[in-house]
Amino acid sequence: MLELKDVHTYYGNIHALKGISLNVQKGEIVTLIGSNGAGKTTTLRTIQGLIHARHGSITLEGEELTKIPAHQVTMRGVSQSPEGRLIFPRMTVLENLEMGAFTRKDKDGIKSDLERVFTVFPRLKERIKQTGGTLSGGEQQMLAIGRALMANPRVLLLDEPSMGLAPILVEQIFNIIGELNKQGTTILLVEQNARMALSIAHRGYVLQTGTIRLQGSATNLQEDDEVRKTYLGEH
């Protein structure tokens, strides 16, 4: 469904992605794991069109996304819940969710997606008139994912959904991600918590300084000695 071929991305003169090739099949959860600075967030930002690859191609169901602006990438079916959540703190929960649907014109579809978000995140429905900045960290994460879902994506990009959350909330967020996938959402997940990511993903890629070091099924990666030592904290 989503495919990257030999993608090279630069920040000025810094060569951040050095020939990344990966794919996400329809209905999968694929995770990118790696240490800070490995290129995980850069990969998502490049897919979303927030930065453009200098070389290589990115396609969604065969359609080229590499050079088009970010809002058009969203319109074609790629939506991101960014690292650090980046919700609009002075806007209400409802307004934040409506912002997720800003590229859409199908009022009935928007309405049914809003109901779906409230079914997945009943807490947001309780807080519908509250401003984003007054929500707890876990609620803000739910709002960021809900806002991304309002774009009705074919592929949902999740960047560090567990960041800064208490362990009990991390489990809750990952249960929700698993549930969204069961409902048919295809997900590309970037996550520092490699153990949790591999527990729900179908496949994974290990990034190291802008290159793919390892790839395979989540089960195989969980059993790989290097992954266990470096990312799962096992010795």
JSON list of C-alpha atoms in Angstrom, two decimals, residues 1-3 58-66 68 72 75-77 154:
[
{"chain": "A", "resi": 1, "resn": "MET", "atom": "CA", "xyz": [0.00, 0.00, 0.00]},
{"chain": "A", "resi": 2, "resn": "LEU", "atom": "CA", "xyz": [2.74, 2.43, 1.04]},
{"chain": "A", "resi": 3, "resn": "GLU", "atom": "CA", "xyz": [6.20, 1.97, -0.43]},
{"chain": "A", "resi": 58, "resn": "ILE", "atom": "CA", "xyz": [7.35, 7.27, -2.10]},
{"chain": "A", "resi": 59, "resn": "THR", "atom": "CA", "xyz": [4.13, 5.77, -3.44]},
{"chain": "A", "resi": 60, "resn": "LEU", "atom": "CA", "xyz": [0.68, 5.13, -1.98]},
{"chain": "A", "resi": 61, "resn": "GLU", "atom": "CA", "xyz": [-1.10, 2.34, -3.87]},
{"chain": "A", "resi": 62, "resn": "GLY", "atom": "CA", "xyz": [1.14, 3.12, -6.82]},
{"chain": "A", "resi": 63, "resn": "GLU", "atom": "CA", "xyz": [0.53, 6.89, -6.78]},
{"chain": "A", "resi": 64, "resn": "GLU", "atom": "CA", "xyz": [3.65, 9.03, -6.45]},
{"chain": "A", "resi": 65, "resn": "LEU", "atom": "CA", "xyz": [3.74, 11.24, -3.32]},
{"chain": "A", "resi": 66, "resn": "THR", "atom": "CA", "xyz": [7.39, 12.27, -3.39]},
{"chain": "A", "resi": 68, "resn": "ILE", "atom": "CA", "xyz": [3.60, 16.92, -3.61]},
{"chain": "A", "resi": 72, "resn": "GLN", "atom": "CA", "xyz": [-2.16, 17.01, -0.70]},
{"chain": "A", "resi": 75, "resn": "MET", "atom": "CA", "xyz": [-5.92, 14.46, 0.92]},
{"chain": "A", "resi": 76, "resn": "ARG", "atom": "CA", "xyz": [-4.61, 11.31, -0.78]},
{"chain": "A", "resi": 77, "resn": "GLY", "atom": "CA", "xyz": [-4.92, 9.32, 2.41]},
{"chain": "A", "resi": 154, "resn": "ARG", "atom": "CA", "xyz": [-5.72, 4.95, 4.27]}
]
